[in-house]
CSV table of C-alpha atoms and ligand atoms in Angstrom, one decimal:
chain,number,residue,atom,x,y,z
A,1,MET,CA,238.1,26.1,43.8
A,2,ASN,CA,234.7,24.9,44.6
A,3,TYR,CA,233.5,27.8,46.8
A,4,ARG,CA,231.0,30.2,45.2
A,5,HIS,CA,229.7,32.9,47.3
A,6,ALA,CA,226.5,33.1,45.3
A,7,TYR,CA,225.2,30.3,47.5
A,8,HIS,CA,225.7,32.1,50.6
A,9,ALA,CA,225.2,35.8,49.7
A,10,GLY,CA,223.2,37.8,52.3
A,11,CYS,CA,223.5,35.0,54.9
A,12,PHE,CA,223.8,36.1,58.6
A,13,SER,CA,227.6,36.2,58.6
A,14,ASP,CA,227.5,38.4,55.4
A,15,VAL,CA,225.3,40.8,57.5
A,16,VAL,CA,227.6,40.9,60.4
A,17,LYS,CA,230.8,41.4,58.1
A,18,HIS,CA,229.3,44.0,55.8
A,19,ALA,CA,227.7,46.0,58.8
A,20,VAL,CA,231.3,46.1,60.3
A,21,LEU,CA,232.8,46.9,56.9
A,22,VAL,CA,230.5,49.9,56.4
A,23,LEU,CA,231.3,51.2,59.9
A,24,LEU,CA,235.0,50.9,59.1
A,25,ILE,CA,234.7,52.8,55.9
A,26,ARG,CA,232.6,55.5,57.4
A,27,HIS,CA,235.4,56.0,60.0
A,28,LEU,CA,237.9,56.3,57.1
A,29,LYS,CA,235.6,59.0,55.5
A,30,GLU,CA,235.6,61.2,58.7
A,31,LYS,CA,238.9,62.7,57.4
A,32,PRO,CA,239.1,64.5,54.1
A,33,LYS,CA,242.1,62.6,52.9
A,34,PRO,CA,241.9,59.9,50.2
A,35,PHE,CA,242.0,56.3,51.1
A,36,VAL,CA,242.4,52.9,49.5
A,37,ILE,CA,240.4,49.7,50.1
A,38,LEU,CA,242.0,46.4,49.1
A,39,ASP,CA,239.5,43.5,49.0
A,40,THR,CA,241.8,40.4,48.6
A,41,HIS,CA,238.9,37.9,48.1
A,42,ALA,CA,236.4,40.0,46.4
A,43,GLY,CA,233.8,37.6,45.1
A,44,ILE,CA,231.5,38.9,42.2
A,45,GLY,CA,230.4,42.2,43.6
A,46,ARG,CA,226.7,41.8,44.0
A,47,TYR,CA,224.4,38.8,44.0
A,48,ASP,CA,221.1,38.1,42.4
A,49,LEU,CA,218.9,36.5,45.3
A,50,ALA,CA,216.6,35.2,42.5
A,51,SER,CA,219.4,33.1,41.1
A,52,GLU,CA,219.6,29.4,41.3
A,53,PRO,CA,222.5,29.2,43.8
A,54,ALA,CA,220.9,31.7,46.1
A,55,LEU,CA,217.4,30.0,45.9
A,56,LYS,CA,219.0,26.6,46.4
A,57,THR,CA,220.1,27.5,49.9
A,58,ARG,CA,218.0,30.4,50.8
A,59,GLU,CA,220.5,31.4,53.3
A,60,PHE,CA,219.7,35.1,52.8
A,61,GLU,CA,216.2,34.6,54.3
A,62,ALA,CA,217.6,34.0,57.8
A,63,GLY,CA,220.2,36.8,57.2
A,64,ILE,CA,219.6,40.0,55.3
A,65,ALA,CA,215.8,39.4,54.8
A,66,ARG,CA,215.3,39.0,58.5
A,67,VAL,CA,217.3,42.1,59.5
A,68,LEU,CA,215.5,44.2,56.8
A,69,ALA,CA,212.2,43.1,58.3
A,70,ASP,CA,213.2,44.3,61.8
A,71,PRO,CA,210.9,47.4,62.5
A,72,SER,CA,213.5,49.0,64.7
A,73,PRO,CA,217.0,48.1,63.6
A,74,PRO,CA,219.9,49.4,65.6
A,75,ALA,CA,221.3,52.8,64.8
A,76,GLU,CA,224.7,51.4,63.8
A,77,LEU,CA,223.0,49.2,61.2
A,78,ARG,CA,221.1,51.9,59.5
A,79,SER,CA,223.8,53.0,57.0
A,80,TYR,CA,224.5,49.5,55.9
A,81,LEU,CA,220.7,48.7,55.6
A,82,ASP,CA,220.3,52.0,53.4
A,83,LEU,CA,223.1,50.7,51.2
A,84,VAL,CA,221.4,47.2,50.8
A,85,ARG,CA,218.1,49.1,49.9
A,86,SER,CA,219.9,51.3,47.4
A,87,ALA,CA,221.2,48.2,45.7
A,88,ASN,CA,217.5,47.3,44.9
A,89,SER,CA,215.4,49.4,42.7
A,90,GLY,CA,212.2,48.8,44.6
A,91,PRO,CA,210.9,47.5,48.0
A,92,GLU,CA,211.6,43.9,46.8
A,93,LEU,CA,214.9,42.3,48.0
A,94,ARG,CA,216.4,41.1,44.7
A,95,TRP,CA,220.2,42.0,44.9
A,96,TYR,CA,222.5,41.6,47.8
A,97,PRO,CA,225.6,44.0,47.6
A,98,GLY,CA,229.0,42.3,48.3
A,99,SER,CA,231.9,43.9,49.8
A,100,PRO,CA,233.1,45.5,46.4
A,101,TRP,CA,229.7,47.0,45.9
A,102,LEU,CA,229.4,48.4,49.3
A,103,ALA,CA,232.9,49.9,49.3
A,104,ASN,CA,232.3,51.4,45.9
A,105,ALA,CA,229.1,53.0,47.1
A,106,LEU,CA,231.0,54.8,49.9
A,107,LEU,CA,234.0,55.7,47.7
A,108,GLY,CA,234.9,59.4,47.3
A,109,ALA,CA,236.1,61.0,44.1
A,110,ARG,CA,239.8,60.7,45.1
A,111,ASP,CA,239.5,57.2,46.9
A,112,ARG,CA,240.5,53.9,45.2
A,113,LEU,CA,239.2,50.5,45.5
A,114,VAL,CA,241.5,47.4,44.5
A,115,LEU,CA,239.8,44.0,44.1
A,116,ALA,CA,241.5,40.6,43.8
A,117,GLU,CA,239.6,37.4,43.0
A,118,LEU,CA,241.0,34.1,42.0
A,119,HIS,CA,238.1,32.1,40.5
A,120,PRO,CA,238.3,32.8,36.7
A,121,GLU,CA,234.5,33.0,36.2
A,122,ASP,CA,233.8,35.1,39.4
A,123,ALA,CA,236.8,37.4,38.4
A,124,ARG,CA,235.3,37.9,35.0
A,125,THR,CA,231.8,38.7,36.5
A,126,LEU,CA,233.5,41.0,39.0
A,127,GLY,CA,235.2,42.9,36.2
A,128,LEU,CA,231.9,43.3,34.4
A,129,THR,CA,230.1,44.5,37.5
A,130,MET,CA,232.7,46.7,38.9
A,131,GLY,CA,235.4,47.5,36.3
A,132,ALA,CA,234.0,50.4,34.5
A,133,ASP,CA,235.0,53.0,37.2
A,134,ARG,CA,238.5,54.4,36.9
A,135,ARG,CA,238.8,54.5,40.8
A,136,ILE,CA,238.4,50.6,40.7
A,137,GLN,CA,241.0,48.0,39.8
A,138,VAL,CA,239.9,44.4,39.3
A,139,HIS,CA,242.6,41.8,39.4
A,140,HIS,CA,242.2,38.1,38.6
A,141,MET,CA,244.8,37.1,41.1
A,142,ASP,CA,245.5,35.4,44.4
A,143,GLY,CA,244.6,37.7,47.2
A,144,TYR,CA,247.7,36.9,49.3
A,145,ARG,CA,249.8,37.8,46.4
A,146,ALA,CA,247.8,41.1,46.1
A,147,LEU,CA,248.9,41.7,49.8
A,148,LYS,CA,252.4,41.7,48.6
A,149,SER,CA,252.2,43.5,45.4
A,150,MET,CA,249.6,46.3,46.3
A,151,LEU,CA,251.0,47.5,49.8
A,152,PRO,CA,251.9,50.0,50.9
A,153,PRO,CA,249.4,52.1,49.0
A,154,LYS,CA,250.3,55.6,47.9
A,155,GLU,CA,247.5,57.1,50.0
A,156,ARG,CA,249.0,55.7,53.1
A,157,ARG,CA,245.4,55.5,54.5
A,158,GLY,CA,243.0,52.7,54.1
A,159,LEU,CA,241.6,49.2,54.8
A,160,VAL,CA,242.5,45.7,53.7
A,161,LEU,CA,239.6,43.1,53.8
A,162,ILE,CA,240.7,39.5,54.0
A,163,ASP,CA,237.8,37.4,53.4
A,164,PRO,CA,238.8,33.9,52.2
A,165,PRO,CA,236.5,30.9,51.9
A,166,PHE,CA,238.4,28.6,54.1
A,167,GLU,CA,238.3,25.7,51.7
A,168,VAL,CA,242.1,25.0,51.8
A,169,THR,CA,243.4,23.3,55.0
A,170,ASP,CA,246.1,25.8,55.4
A,171,GLU,CA,244.1,29.0,55.2
A,172,ALA,CA,244.9,29.9,58.8
A,173,GLU,CA,248.6,29.9,58.0
A,174,ARG,CA,248.1,31.8,54.8
A,175,ILE,CA,246.3,34.4,56.6
A,176,ALA,CA,248.8,34.9,59.4
A,177,ARG,CA,251.6,34.9,56.9
A,178,GLY,CA,250.0,37.3,54.6
A,179,LEU,CA,249.0,39.6,57.5
A,180,LYS,CA,252.5,39.5,59.0
A,181,HIS,CA,254.2,40.6,55.6
A,182,ALA,CA,251.5,43.1,54.8
A,183,HIS,CA,251.8,44.7,58.1
A,184,LYS,CA,255.5,44.9,57.8
A,185,ARG,CA,255.1,46.9,54.6
A,186,TRP,CA,252.2,49.0,55.9
A,187,ALA,CA,251.9,49.0,59.7
A,188,THR,CA,249.3,51.8,60.0
A,189,GLY,CA,246.8,50.1,57.6
A,190,LEU,CA,243.5,48.9,59.0
A,191,TYR,CA,243.0,45.2,58.5
A,192,ALA,CA,239.7,43.3,58.7
A,193,ILE,CA,240.1,39.4,58.7
A,194,TRP,CA,236.9,37.4,58.5
A,195,TYR,CA,236.6,33.8,59.6
A,196,PRO,CA,233.7,31.2,60.0
A,197,ILE,CA,233.0,29.6,63.4
A,198,LYS,CA,231.9,26.1,63.4
A,199,ASP,CA,233.6,24.7,66.5
A,200,ARG,CA,236.2,26.4,68.7
A,201,PRO,CA,239.5,24.7,68.3
A,202,PRO,CA,240.3,25.9,64.7
A,203,ILE,CA,239.4,29.4,65.8
A,204,ASP,CA,241.8,29.4,68.9
A,205,ARG,CA,244.4,28.0,66.4
A,206,LEU,CA,243.8,30.8,63.9
A,207,HIS,CA,243.9,33.4,66.8
A,208,GLY,CA,247.1,31.8,68.0
A,209,LEU,CA,248.8,32.1,64.7
A,210,ILE,CA,247.6,35.8,64.3
A,211,VAL,CA,248.9,36.5,67.8
A,212,ALA,CA,252.2,35.0,66.9
A,213,THR,CA,252.8,37.5,64.2
A,214,GLY,CA,253.7,40.0,67.1
A,215,ILE,CA,251.2,42.6,65.7
A,216,ARG,CA,249.6,44.8,68.4
A,217,ARG,CA,246.2,46.5,68.6
A,218,MET,CA,243.9,43.6,67.4
A,219,LEU,CA,240.2,43.5,68.3
A,220,VAL,CA,238.1,40.5,67.9
A,221,ALA,CA,234.4,40.8,67.2
A,222,GLU,CA,232.3,37.6,66.9
A,223,LEU,CA,228.6,36.8,66.7
A,224,LEU,CA,227.3,33.3,67.1
A,225,LEU,CA,223.8,32.1,66.4
A,226,ARG,CA,224.3,29.2,68.7
A,227,PRO,CA,227.2,27.4,70.7
A,228,PRO,CA,230.1,26.4,68.3
A,229,ARG,CA,229.8,22.7,68.9
A,230,SER,CA,229.3,21.1,65.5
A,231,PRO,CA,232.2,21.2,62.9
A,232,GLU,CA,229.8,20.8,60.1
A,233,THR,CA,227.6,23.8,60.7
A,234,LEU,CA,228.3,27.6,60.5
A,235,ASN,CA,227.4,28.6,63.9
A,236,GLY,CA,228.8,32.0,63.8
A,237,SER,CA,231.5,34.2,62.3
A,238,GLY,CA,234.1,36.6,63.5
A,239,LEU,CA,236.5,39.3,62.5
A,240,VAL,CA,240.0,40.3,63.7
A,241,LEU,CA,240.4,43.9,63.3
A,242,VAL,CA,243.9,45.3,63.2
A,243,ASN,CA,244.4,49.0,64.1
A,244,PRO,CA,240.6,49.5,64.6
A,245,PRO,CA,239.6,53.2,64.5
A,246,TRP,CA,239.2,55.0,67.8
A,247,ARG,CA,235.8,54.2,69.4
A,248,LEU,CA,235.0,51.6,66.9
A,249,ASP,CA,234.8,49.1,69.9
A,250,GLU,CA,232.0,51.3,71.4
A,251,SER,CA,230.0,51.2,68.2
A,252,LEU,CA,230.4,47.3,68.0
A,253,LYS,CA,229.4,47.0,71.6
A,254,ALA,CA,226.0,48.5,70.7
A,255,LEU,CA,225.8,46.8,67.2
A,256,LEU,CA,226.5,43.2,68.0
A,257,PRO,CA,223.9,42.4,70.5
A,258,ALA,CA,221.2,44.4,68.7
A,259,LEU,CA,222.2,42.5,65.6
A,260,LEU,CA,222.0,39.1,67.3
A,261,LYS,CA,218.3,40.2,68.4
A,262,SER,CA,217.4,41.4,64.8
A,263,LEU,CA,218.7,38.0,63.6
A,264,GLY,CA,216.3,36.2,66.0
A,265,ALA,CA,219.1,34.6,67.8
A,266,ALA,CA,219.1,36.3,71.2
A,267,ARG,CA,218.2,33.2,73.1
A,268,HIS,CA,220.8,30.7,72.0
A,269,GLY,CA,223.3,33.1,70.5
A,270,SER,CA,226.2,35.2,71.8
A,271,VAL,CA,228.6,37.9,71.0
A,272,ARG,CA,232.2,38.5,71.8
A,273,LEU,CA,234.1,41.8,71.6
A,274,ASP,CA,237.6,41.9,73.2
A,275,TRP,CA,241.2,42.7,72.4
A,276,LEU,CA,243.1,39.7,71.0
A,277,VAL,CA,246.1,41.8,71.6
A,278,PRO,CA,246.0,45.3,73.1
A,279,GLU,CA,248.0,48.4,72.3
B,1,LIG,N1,234.5,39.5,50.0
B,1,LIG,C1,233.2,39.1,49.4
B,1,LIG,C2,232.0,39.8,50.0
B,1,LIG,O1,232.0,40.1,51.2
B,1,LIG,O2,231.1,40.1,49.2
B,1,LIG,C3,233.0,37.6,49.6
B,1,LIG,C4,234.2,36.8,49.3
B,1,LIG,S1,233.9,34.9,49.3
B,1,LIG,C5,233.7,34.7,51.1
B,1,LIG,C6,235.5,34.5,49.0
B,1,LIG,C7,235.9,34.6,47.5
B,1,LIG,O3,237.4,34.3,47.5
B,1,LIG,C8,235.4,33.7,46.6
B,1,LIG,O4,234.8,34.4,45.6
B,1,LIG,C9,236.5,32.8,46.1
B,1,LIG,O5,236.4,32.5,44.7
B,1,LIG,C10,237.7,33.7,46.3
B,1,LIG,N2,239.1,33.1,46.5
B,1,LIG,C11,239.3,31.8,46.9
B,1,LIG,N3,240.7,31.8,47.1
B,1,LIG,C12,241.2,33.0,46.7
B,1,LIG,C13,242.5,33.5,46.7
B,1,LIG,N4,243.6,32.7,47.0
B,1,LIG,N5,242.7,34.7,46.3
B,1,LIG,C14,241.6,35.4,45.9
B,1,LIG,N6,240.4,35.0,45.8
B,1,LIG,C15,240.2,33.8,46.3
């Protein structure tokens, strides 16, 4: 396991993923019933942007730092940006909140957050950062195994974030297999699957495998900084959303182009929002 998210925290694709994550959790909060969030590839919880890995790549500069500097960010982004600000004690951007931190910040008294992370050191750090709250469980385990052992949740409402690093060659197969089994156990859950876009063929393949699960109601949301033509560069990223909440597509329709502009990529970039499989 070579991937460490500390090198990439706050990059443009984190901004897209986390802005959508916050919208999804806010939808869950609209009803007064408890929910669970399962984050199968949780990372370390929050990231020090003054640390050596973050400063080595400085990916956050073209991501969260740029969006925070936008004087008129889109309305759909405000809640996420407020959470990023609240992860920092002053105006300086020092900490970037990962998905566990953001989920925790939105968790109600009866909600639960279940976190799986396989890297031993990152799992330890995650436990230290997030583990003190009794609503939060931190597991040093394979996220795909967590899909089997943690679902269906007793709350019967909630969200599963599947956010793997794509460093193994069969990640697409693992995702499709994991999703199919999870959906069999818990068909009404909301699932968000993140993927990097370098060039198109692997994404078409991933989408094909996901479609082949037979699951319906899957929305695709993508943001590309530039055309996806080089297999070595992260040109964009996307999310497959299973059972997206009602009218989420309208929020995303406003959010994605505005975010592209905030990221300074309106000229060469593009967004995509459509149903991979409809109702
Ligand atoms: N979800 C995090 C966030 O948004 O803040 C970022 C996660 S990062 C993209 C992917 C993480 O998955 C890494 O921390 C990596 O160590 C971990 N990982 C890799 N393979 C895994 C597996 N099979 N199960 C669980 N975690 C895994």
